[in-house]
């Protein structure tokens, strides 16, 4: 005769709490894939400070700022912080000379940047001058030394064949991450674009995307292999994700209407 297993209210409550905590832990890990885009030229100092404090408290994946703000960001975050400080160099056009980009990389690292993101020379890509493209990427990688180098190729301005070629070269040159776009020239967070880049880099570097319409879009991008998604109101999005996990267990609802670009 089979003995009926009786679960007490206390045991059920403990199990429910275990499941809740697991959801929250998963949500917090997911938040680590989100970066905050602080590249606005009208960004106010107090807003910057509040956002940095929230970003490190939430353990966001990173905060992206213009090089001139690296020093103040490092002061606010302190030596030990839970979010990566990323300097945006030659953003968003990539038209600076390689020497200017190299100098900017070195200065950003000296000021305290954990990573550097450099927009590549789009003219060289569009003209098919792949020798110059490779030369630039190698010099940028050398300037970054041990710091992670992310290169932005502004995909909305490129043909699929150009994006494939330049991403393959970037992976060959040891670039740590390929940034598909920065929203300056339009979005490029479509699944087809991501798969084009994935096929080109073949897991030799990471993929970073700017912009996502809602929490569900962030989840989709993460599911198809995007390492980081950079959005403007990342703090609010992260808080929403964690709160949803605590209350309902769903931290990327498909019907979420909040814009999180």
Short mmCIF file of C-alpha atoms in Angstrom, two decimals:
data_model
loop_
_atom_site.label_atom_id
_atom_site.label_comp_id
_atom_site.label_asym_id
_atom_site.label_seq_id
_atom_site.Cartn_x
_atom_site.Cartn_y
_atom_site.Cartn_z
CA UNK A 1 0.00 0.00 0.00
CA UNK A 2 1.45 3.37 -1.06
CA UNK A 3 1.88 5.91 1.70
CA UNK A 4 0.52 9.36 0.97
CA UNK A 5 3.10 12.13 1.27
CA UNK A 6 1.82 15.07 3.25
CA UNK A 7 3.44 18.48 2.74
CA UNK A 8 3.00 20.88 5.62
CA UNK A 9 2.24 24.57 5.14
CA UNK A 10 5.69 25.40 6.49
CA UNK A 11 7.37 23.11 3.95
CA UNK A 12 5.28 24.57 1.13
CA UNK A 13 6.22 28.10 2.19
CA UNK A 14 9.90 27.15 2.25
CA UNK A 15 9.66 25.65 -1.22
CA UNK A 16 7.83 28.72 -2.57
CA UNK A 17 10.53 30.95 -1.12
CA UNK A 18 13.21 28.76 -2.69
CA UNK A 19 11.55 29.12 -6.09
CA UNK A 20 11.17 32.87 -5.63
CA UNK A 21 14.82 33.27 -4.71
CA UNK A 22 15.86 31.18 -7.72
CA UNK A 23 13.80 33.44 -9.99
CA UNK A 24 15.36 36.55 -8.48
CA UNK A 25 18.88 35.14 -8.82
CA UNK A 26 18.20 34.31 -12.47
CA UNK A 27 16.81 37.80 -13.04
CA UNK A 28 19.85 39.43 -11.45
CA UNK A 29 22.14 37.36 -13.66
CA UNK A 30 20.06 38.44 -16.64
CA UNK A 31 20.43 42.09 -15.61
CA UNK A 32 24.18 41.57 -15.95
CA UNK A 33 23.60 41.44 -19.71
CA UNK A 34 22.18 44.97 -19.76
CA UNK A 35 24.33 48.08 -20.19
CA UNK A 36 23.33 51.71 -19.74
CA UNK A 37 23.81 54.13 -22.63
CA UNK A 38 24.93 57.45 -21.10
CA UNK A 39 26.25 58.98 -24.30
CA UNK A 40 23.77 61.87 -24.46
CA UNK A 41 25.52 65.25 -24.85
CA UNK A 42 22.87 66.84 -22.60
CA UNK A 43 23.41 64.41 -19.72
CA UNK A 44 23.24 66.30 -16.42
CA UNK A 45 25.86 65.67 -13.74
CA UNK A 46 23.38 64.76 -11.02
CA UNK A 47 21.57 62.33 -13.33
CA UNK A 48 24.92 60.76 -14.18
CA UNK A 49 25.78 60.27 -10.51
CA UNK A 50 22.40 58.75 -9.64
CA UNK A 51 22.53 56.43 -12.61
CA UNK A 52 26.05 55.27 -11.78
CA UNK A 53 25.07 54.53 -8.18
CA UNK A 54 22.03 52.53 -9.31
CA UNK A 55 24.01 50.73 -12.02
CA UNK A 56 26.62 49.41 -9.61
CA UNK A 57 23.97 48.54 -6.98
CA UNK A 58 22.00 46.54 -9.57
CA UNK A 59 25.22 45.07 -11.04
CA UNK A 60 24.41 46.14 -14.57
CA UNK A 61 26.70 44.80 -17.27
CA UNK A 62 28.18 48.22 -17.91
CA UNK A 63 27.77 51.97 -18.34
CA UNK A 64 28.82 53.56 -21.65
CA UNK A 65 30.03 57.16 -21.47
CA UNK A 66 32.00 59.65 -23.52
CA UNK A 67 35.76 59.74 -22.74
CA UNK A 68 35.58 63.12 -20.99
CA UNK A 69 33.33 61.63 -18.29
CA UNK A 70 35.53 58.66 -17.40
CA UNK A 71 37.35 60.45 -14.56
CA UNK A 72 34.19 61.62 -12.81
CA UNK A 73 32.57 58.21 -13.31
CA UNK A 74 35.55 56.49 -11.75
CA UNK A 75 35.38 58.85 -8.77
CA UNK A 76 31.68 58.12 -8.27
CA UNK A 77 32.02 54.36 -8.71
CA UNK A 78 35.22 53.99 -6.68
CA UNK A 79 37.97 51.46 -7.17
CA UNK A 80 35.69 48.49 -6.58
CA UNK A 81 32.46 48.61 -8.54
CA UNK A 82 29.95 46.07 -9.80
CA UNK A 83 29.52 47.46 -13.31
CA UNK A 84 31.98 47.91 -16.17
CA UNK A 85 32.98 51.48 -17.10
CA UNK A 86 33.12 51.76 -20.90
CA UNK A 87 34.59 54.70 -22.86
CA UNK A 88 32.97 55.47 -26.23
CA UNK A 89 35.72 56.62 -28.59
CA UNK A 90 35.19 58.28 -31.99
CA UNK A 91 31.49 57.88 -31.31
CA UNK A 92 29.39 57.55 -33.39
CA UNK A 93 31.04 58.39 -36.72
CA UNK A 94 34.45 56.70 -36.48
CA UNK A 95 36.00 59.39 -38.64
CA UNK A 96 38.98 60.22 -36.41
CA UNK A 97 42.45 59.14 -37.48
CA UNK A 98 43.92 55.97 -36.04
CA UNK A 99 46.46 58.03 -34.06
CA UNK A 100 43.70 60.07 -32.45
CA UNK A 101 41.81 56.90 -31.58
CA UNK A 102 44.93 55.28 -30.11
CA UNK A 103 45.63 58.32 -27.95
CA UNK A 104 42.00 58.44 -26.81
CA UNK A 105 42.13 54.75 -25.87
CA UNK A 106 45.27 55.21 -23.77
CA UNK A 107 43.88 58.29 -22.01
CA UNK A 108 40.55 56.61 -21.27
CA UNK A 109 42.31 53.62 -19.74
CA UNK A 110 44.56 55.90 -17.73
CA UNK A 111 41.48 57.76 -16.46
CA UNK A 112 39.93 54.47 -15.28
CA UNK A 113 37.97 52.88 -18.12
CA UNK A 114 37.47 49.13 -17.77
CA UNK A 115 36.71 48.72 -21.49
CA UNK A 116 36.93 50.85 -24.61
CA UNK A 117 34.47 50.94 -27.49
CA UNK A 118 35.76 52.45 -30.72
CA UNK A 119 33.75 53.15 -33.86
CA UNK A 120 35.65 51.86 -36.88
CA UNK A 121 36.41 53.95 -39.96
CA UNK A 122 33.26 53.43 -41.99
CA UNK A 123 34.80 54.96 -45.12
CA UNK A 124 37.41 52.19 -45.29
CA UNK A 125 34.70 49.56 -44.92
CA UNK A 126 32.40 51.09 -47.53
CA UNK A 127 35.29 51.42 -49.99
CA UNK A 128 36.30 47.81 -49.43
CA UNK A 129 39.80 48.76 -48.28
CA UNK A 130 40.12 45.71 -46.07
CA UNK A 131 43.87 46.11 -45.64
CA UNK A 132 43.37 49.47 -43.92
CA UNK A 133 40.48 48.06 -41.89
CA UNK A 134 42.68 45.26 -40.56
CA UNK A 135 45.55 47.67 -39.91
CA UNK A 136 43.30 49.96 -37.88
CA UNK A 137 41.85 47.13 -35.79
CA UNK A 138 45.28 45.72 -34.98
CA UNK A 139 46.52 49.14 -33.84
CA UNK A 140 43.41 49.67 -31.71
CA UNK A 141 43.87 46.27 -30.09
CA UNK A 142 47.51 47.05 -29.33
CA UNK A 143 46.56 50.43 -27.78
CA UNK A 144 43.96 48.78 -25.53
CA UNK A 145 46.58 46.33 -24.21
CA UNK A 146 44.91 44.10 -21.63
CA UNK A 147 41.62 46.01 -21.54
CA UNK A 148 38.66 44.70 -23.51
CA UNK A 149 38.30 46.28 -26.95
CA UNK A 150 34.84 46.63 -28.48
CA UNK A 151 34.53 47.86 -32.07
CA UNK A 152 31.36 49.44 -33.42
CA UNK A 153 30.63 48.97 -37.13
CA UNK A 154 27.30 50.86 -37.38
CA UNK A 155 25.54 48.04 -39.22
CA UNK A 156 22.60 50.15 -40.52
CA UNK A 157 25.08 51.83 -42.89
CA UNK A 158 26.56 48.56 -44.17
CA UNK A 159 25.52 45.93 -46.65
CA UNK A 160 25.21 42.40 -45.30
CA UNK A 161 28.34 41.40 -47.24
CA UNK A 162 30.30 44.32 -45.76
CA UNK A 163 29.16 43.50 -42.23
CA UNK A 164 30.12 39.85 -42.69
CA UNK A 165 33.57 40.73 -43.98
CA UNK A 166 34.43 43.32 -41.37
CA UNK A 167 33.21 41.16 -38.46
CA UNK A 168 35.34 38.26 -39.68
CA UNK A 169 38.36 40.58 -39.80
CA UNK A 170 37.60 41.88 -36.30
CA UNK A 171 37.50 38.35 -34.90
CA UNK A 172 40.76 37.56 -36.69
CA UNK A 173 42.40 40.66 -35.13
CA UNK A 174 41.46 39.63 -31.59
CA UNK A 175 38.73 42.19 -30.96
CA UNK A 176 36.87 41.20 -27.78
CA UNK A 177 33.40 42.34 -28.87
CA UNK A 178 31.64 43.41 -32.04
CA UNK A 179 29.11 46.18 -31.55
CA UNK A 180 26.44 46.06 -34.22
CA UNK A 181 25.22 49.68 -33.92
CA UNK A 182 24.86 52.62 -31.53
CA UNK A 183 21.40 53.84 -32.67
CA UNK A 184 22.95 57.01 -34.16
CA UNK A 185 22.13 55.77 -37.67
CA UNK A 186 19.19 53.52 -36.87
CA UNK A 187 18.62 50.23 -35.08
CA UNK A 188 20.24 46.93 -35.99
CA UNK A 189 18.84 44.62 -33.35
CA UNK A 190 16.99 42.37 -35.80
CA UNK A 191 17.59 38.65 -35.44
CA UNK A 192 18.79 38.40 -39.04
CA UNK A 193 21.56 40.93 -38.41
CA UNK A 194 22.64 39.14 -35.24
CA UNK A 195 22.83 35.80 -37.06
CA UNK A 196 24.87 37.40 -39.86
CA UNK A 197 27.40 38.58 -37.29
CA UNK A 198 27.37 35.23 -35.45
CA UNK A 199 28.17 33.37 -38.63
CA UNK A 200 31.04 35.76 -39.36
CA UNK A 201 32.75 35.73 -35.95
CA UNK A 202 32.19 32.01 -35.21
CA UNK A 203 32.31 32.43 -31.40
CA UNK A 204 35.70 34.17 -31.51
CA UNK A 205 34.31 37.31 -29.88
CA UNK A 206 31.11 38.59 -28.29
CA UNK A 207 28.19 40.47 -29.81
CA UNK A 208 26.82 43.71 -28.35
CA UNK A 209 23.63 45.42 -29.49
CA UNK A 210 22.22 48.86 -28.74
CA UNK A 211 18.51 49.33 -28.26
CA UNK A 212 15.57 47.10 -27.37
CA UNK A 213 11.88 47.94 -27.48
CA UNK A 214 10.91 46.08 -24.32
CA UNK A 215 12.01 43.46 -21.80
CA UNK A 216 10.87 40.68 -24.11
CA UNK A 217 13.18 41.99 -26.85
CA UNK A 218 16.11 41.99 -24.42
CA UNK A 219 15.31 38.39 -23.56
CA UNK A 220 15.11 37.40 -27.25
CA UNK A 221 18.46 39.02 -28.05
CA UNK A 222 20.09 37.26 -25.10
CA UNK A 223 18.59 33.93 -26.18
CA UNK A 224 20.06 34.16 -29.69
CA UNK A 225 23.57 34.85 -28.44
CA UNK A 226 23.92 38.59 -27.80
CA UNK A 227 26.27 39.06 -24.84
CA UNK A 228 25.22 42.60 -23.86
CA UNK A 229 22.31 44.87 -24.76
CA UNK A 230 22.89 48.61 -24.23
CA UNK A 231 19.81 50.76 -23.60
CA UNK A 232 19.25 54.30 -22.36
CA UNK A 233 17.00 53.62 -19.35
CA UNK A 234 18.77 50.44 -18.27
CA UNK A 235 18.27 51.14 -14.56
CA UNK A 236 14.48 51.26 -14.91
CA UNK A 237 14.50 48.14 -17.10
CA UNK A 238 16.65 46.23 -14.59
CA UNK A 239 14.43 47.23 -11.70
CA UNK A 240 11.36 46.11 -13.67
CA UNK A 241 12.95 42.75 -14.47
CA UNK A 242 13.94 42.05 -10.86
CA UNK A 243 10.58 43.24 -9.50
CA UNK A 244 8.71 41.01 -11.95
CA UNK A 245 10.80 38.02 -10.89
CA UNK A 246 10.06 38.68 -7.23
CA UNK A 247 6.32 38.99 -7.78
CA UNK A 248 5.33 36.80 -10.71
CA UNK A 249 8.34 34.82 -11.86
CA UNK A 250 8.22 36.36 -15.33
CA UNK A 251 11.02 38.85 -15.85
CA UNK A 252 10.71 39.32 -19.62
CA UNK A 253 6.97 39.48 -20.36
CA UNK A 254 6.12 39.50 -24.08
CA UNK A 255 3.36 42.01 -23.50
CA UNK A 256 5.61 44.53 -21.75
CA UNK A 257 4.92 47.94 -23.31
CA UNK A 258 7.57 50.02 -21.52
CA UNK A 259 10.02 51.42 -24.02
CA UNK A 260 13.57 50.65 -22.91
CA UNK A 261 15.68 52.01 -25.75
#
